[in-house]
CSV table of C-alpha atoms in Angstrom, one decimal:
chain,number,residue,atom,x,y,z
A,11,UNK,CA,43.5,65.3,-9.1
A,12,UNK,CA,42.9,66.0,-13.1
A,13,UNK,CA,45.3,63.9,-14.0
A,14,UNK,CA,44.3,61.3,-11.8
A,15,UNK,CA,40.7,61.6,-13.2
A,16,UNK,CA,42.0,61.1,-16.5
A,17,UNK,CA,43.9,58.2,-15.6
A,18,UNK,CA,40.5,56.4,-15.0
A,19,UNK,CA,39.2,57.3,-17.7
A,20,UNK,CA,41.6,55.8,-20.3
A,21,UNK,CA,42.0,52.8,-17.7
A,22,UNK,CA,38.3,52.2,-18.0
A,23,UNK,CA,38.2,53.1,-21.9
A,24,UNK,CA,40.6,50.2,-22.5
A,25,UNK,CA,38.3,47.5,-19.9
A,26,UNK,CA,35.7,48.4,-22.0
A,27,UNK,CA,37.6,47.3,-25.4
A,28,UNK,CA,39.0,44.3,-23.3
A,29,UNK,CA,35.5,43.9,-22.9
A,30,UNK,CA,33.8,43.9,-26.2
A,31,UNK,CA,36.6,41.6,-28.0
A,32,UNK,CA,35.2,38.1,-28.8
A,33,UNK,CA,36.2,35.2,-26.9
A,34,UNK,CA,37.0,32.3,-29.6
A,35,UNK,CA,39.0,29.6,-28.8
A,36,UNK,CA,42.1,32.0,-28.6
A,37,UNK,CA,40.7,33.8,-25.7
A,38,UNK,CA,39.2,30.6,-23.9
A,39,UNK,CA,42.8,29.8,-22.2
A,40,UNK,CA,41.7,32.1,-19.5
A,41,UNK,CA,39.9,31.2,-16.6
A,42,UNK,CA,36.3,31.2,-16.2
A,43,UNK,CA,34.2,30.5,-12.9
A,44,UNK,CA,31.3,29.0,-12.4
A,45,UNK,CA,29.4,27.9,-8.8
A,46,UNK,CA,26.4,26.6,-7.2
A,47,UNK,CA,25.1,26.2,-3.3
A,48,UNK,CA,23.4,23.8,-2.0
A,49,UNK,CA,19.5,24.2,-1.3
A,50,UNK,CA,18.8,25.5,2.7
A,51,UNK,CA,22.3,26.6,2.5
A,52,UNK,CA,25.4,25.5,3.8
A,53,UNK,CA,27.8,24.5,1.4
A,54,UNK,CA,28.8,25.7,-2.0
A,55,UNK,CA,31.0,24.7,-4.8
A,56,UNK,CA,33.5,27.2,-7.0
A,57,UNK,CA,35.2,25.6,-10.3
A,58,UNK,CA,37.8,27.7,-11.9
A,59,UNK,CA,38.6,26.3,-14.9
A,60,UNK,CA,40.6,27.2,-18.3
A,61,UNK,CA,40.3,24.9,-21.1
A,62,UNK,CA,43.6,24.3,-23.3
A,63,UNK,CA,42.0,22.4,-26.1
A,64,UNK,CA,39.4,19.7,-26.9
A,65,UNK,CA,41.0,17.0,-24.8
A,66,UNK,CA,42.3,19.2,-21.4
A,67,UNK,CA,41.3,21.5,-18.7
A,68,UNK,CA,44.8,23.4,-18.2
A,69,UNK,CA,44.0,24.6,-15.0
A,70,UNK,CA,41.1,23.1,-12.7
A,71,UNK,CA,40.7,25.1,-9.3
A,72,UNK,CA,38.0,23.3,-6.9
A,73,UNK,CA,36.6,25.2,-3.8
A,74,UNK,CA,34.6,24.2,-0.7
A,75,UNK,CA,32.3,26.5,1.2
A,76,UNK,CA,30.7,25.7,4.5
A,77,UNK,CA,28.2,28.6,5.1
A,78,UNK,CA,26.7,27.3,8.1
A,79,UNK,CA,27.2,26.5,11.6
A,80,UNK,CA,25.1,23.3,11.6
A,81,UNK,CA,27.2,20.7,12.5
A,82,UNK,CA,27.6,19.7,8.6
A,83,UNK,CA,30.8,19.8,6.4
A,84,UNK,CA,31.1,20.8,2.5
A,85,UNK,CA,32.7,18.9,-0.1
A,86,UNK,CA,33.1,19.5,-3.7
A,87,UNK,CA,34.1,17.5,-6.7
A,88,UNK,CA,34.8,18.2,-10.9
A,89,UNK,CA,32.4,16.5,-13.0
A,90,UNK,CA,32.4,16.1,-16.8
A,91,UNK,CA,30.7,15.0,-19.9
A,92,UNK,CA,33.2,13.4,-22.1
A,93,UNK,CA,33.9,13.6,-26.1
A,94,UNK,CA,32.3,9.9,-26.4
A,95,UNK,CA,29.3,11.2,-24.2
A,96,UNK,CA,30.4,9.3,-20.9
A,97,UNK,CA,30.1,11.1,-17.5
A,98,UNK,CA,33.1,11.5,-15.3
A,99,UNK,CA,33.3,12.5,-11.6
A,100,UNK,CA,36.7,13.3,-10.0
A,101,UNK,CA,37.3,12.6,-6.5
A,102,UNK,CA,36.0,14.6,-3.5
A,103,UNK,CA,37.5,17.3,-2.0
A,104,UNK,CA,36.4,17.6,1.4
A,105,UNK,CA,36.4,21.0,4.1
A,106,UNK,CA,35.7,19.8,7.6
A,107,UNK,CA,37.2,23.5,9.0
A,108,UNK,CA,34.0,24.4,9.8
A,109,UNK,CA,31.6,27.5,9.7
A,110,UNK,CA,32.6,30.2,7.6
A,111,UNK,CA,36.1,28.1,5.7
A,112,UNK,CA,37.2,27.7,2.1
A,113,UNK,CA,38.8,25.1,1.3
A,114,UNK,CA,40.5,25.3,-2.1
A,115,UNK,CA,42.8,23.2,-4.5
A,116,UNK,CA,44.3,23.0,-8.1
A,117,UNK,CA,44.4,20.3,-10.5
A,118,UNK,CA,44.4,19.7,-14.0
A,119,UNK,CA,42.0,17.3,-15.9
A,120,UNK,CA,42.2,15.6,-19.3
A,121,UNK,CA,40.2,12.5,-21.4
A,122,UNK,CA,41.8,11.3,-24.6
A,123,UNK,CA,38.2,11.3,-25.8
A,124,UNK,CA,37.8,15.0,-25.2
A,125,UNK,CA,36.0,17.1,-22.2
A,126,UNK,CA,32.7,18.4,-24.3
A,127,UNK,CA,31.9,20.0,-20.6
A,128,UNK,CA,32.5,19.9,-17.0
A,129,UNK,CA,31.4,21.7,-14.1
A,130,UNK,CA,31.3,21.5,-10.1
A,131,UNK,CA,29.3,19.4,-7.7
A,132,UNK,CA,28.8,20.2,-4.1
A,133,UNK,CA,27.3,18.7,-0.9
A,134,UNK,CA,26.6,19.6,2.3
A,135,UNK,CA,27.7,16.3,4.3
A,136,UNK,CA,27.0,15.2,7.9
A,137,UNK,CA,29.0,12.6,9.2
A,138,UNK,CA,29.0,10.5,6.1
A,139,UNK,CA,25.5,11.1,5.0
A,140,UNK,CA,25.0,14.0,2.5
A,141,UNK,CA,22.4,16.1,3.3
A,142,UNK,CA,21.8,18.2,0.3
A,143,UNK,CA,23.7,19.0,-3.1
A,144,UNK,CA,24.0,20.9,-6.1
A,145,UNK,CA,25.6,21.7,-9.5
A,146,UNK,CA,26.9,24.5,-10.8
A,147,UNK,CA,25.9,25.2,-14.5
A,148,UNK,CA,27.6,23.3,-17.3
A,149,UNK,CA,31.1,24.8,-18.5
A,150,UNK,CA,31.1,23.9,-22.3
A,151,UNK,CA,34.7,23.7,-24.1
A,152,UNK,CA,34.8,26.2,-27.1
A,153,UNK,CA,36.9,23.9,-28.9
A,154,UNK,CA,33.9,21.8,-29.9
């Protein structure tokens, strides 16, 4: 049991250096997550993102959440500020699985005049009218 206690310790000595290392552009390859739900509840939105440089999102994961069984589906979709200031909304992703299902895809986004941010919306959608939405906060690219 000793040596299994100390085993956690050095594992959790070297998360907490992990940790406390600045994240500069080198380190901003890795994914990041940022979310939002939509007010009353539900759906939600997930964006999974990992920026590659000033012009490309590397690695773009979307997810939709329907929270509730109220007859209303979720659907989510990427939205971003580019470098020349223009806003740019992907497609939607829709989940029509019902109650309780995550829907989830990847993707990759890029603009020639750079991404300066991006970050998900999501809607709560019955039929075809939505009902509510919401964004998650803005996920500005460190190599601005």
């Amino acid at each position: 049991m000793r040596t299994r206690t100390r085993a956690l310790a050095a594992l959790a000595g070297a998360v907490a250096v992990l940790a406390s290392m600045p994240a500069g552009p080198a380190g901003a390859a890795g994914v990041n997550t940022v979310d939002c739900r939509t007010p009353g509840g539900g759906a939600g939105g997930t964006l999974n993102w990992g920026y590659t440089g000033k012009t490309r999102l590397g690695l773009v994961g979307l997810s939709a959440h329907d929270l509730a069984a109220d007859g209303a589906w979720a659907r989510v979709r990427l939205d971003i500020v580019t470098g020349s200031g223009k806003r740019v909304t992907y497609s939607w992703r829709a989940n029509h699985d019902g109650a309780g299902t995550t829907k989830r895809w990847k993707s990759y986004a890029s603009e020639s005049s750079g991404i300066v941010s991006a970050r998900v919306e999501a809607q709560k959608v019955k039929g075809s009218s939505p009902v509510s939405s919401c964004y998650s906060k803005k996920a500005y690219n460190p190599y601005y």
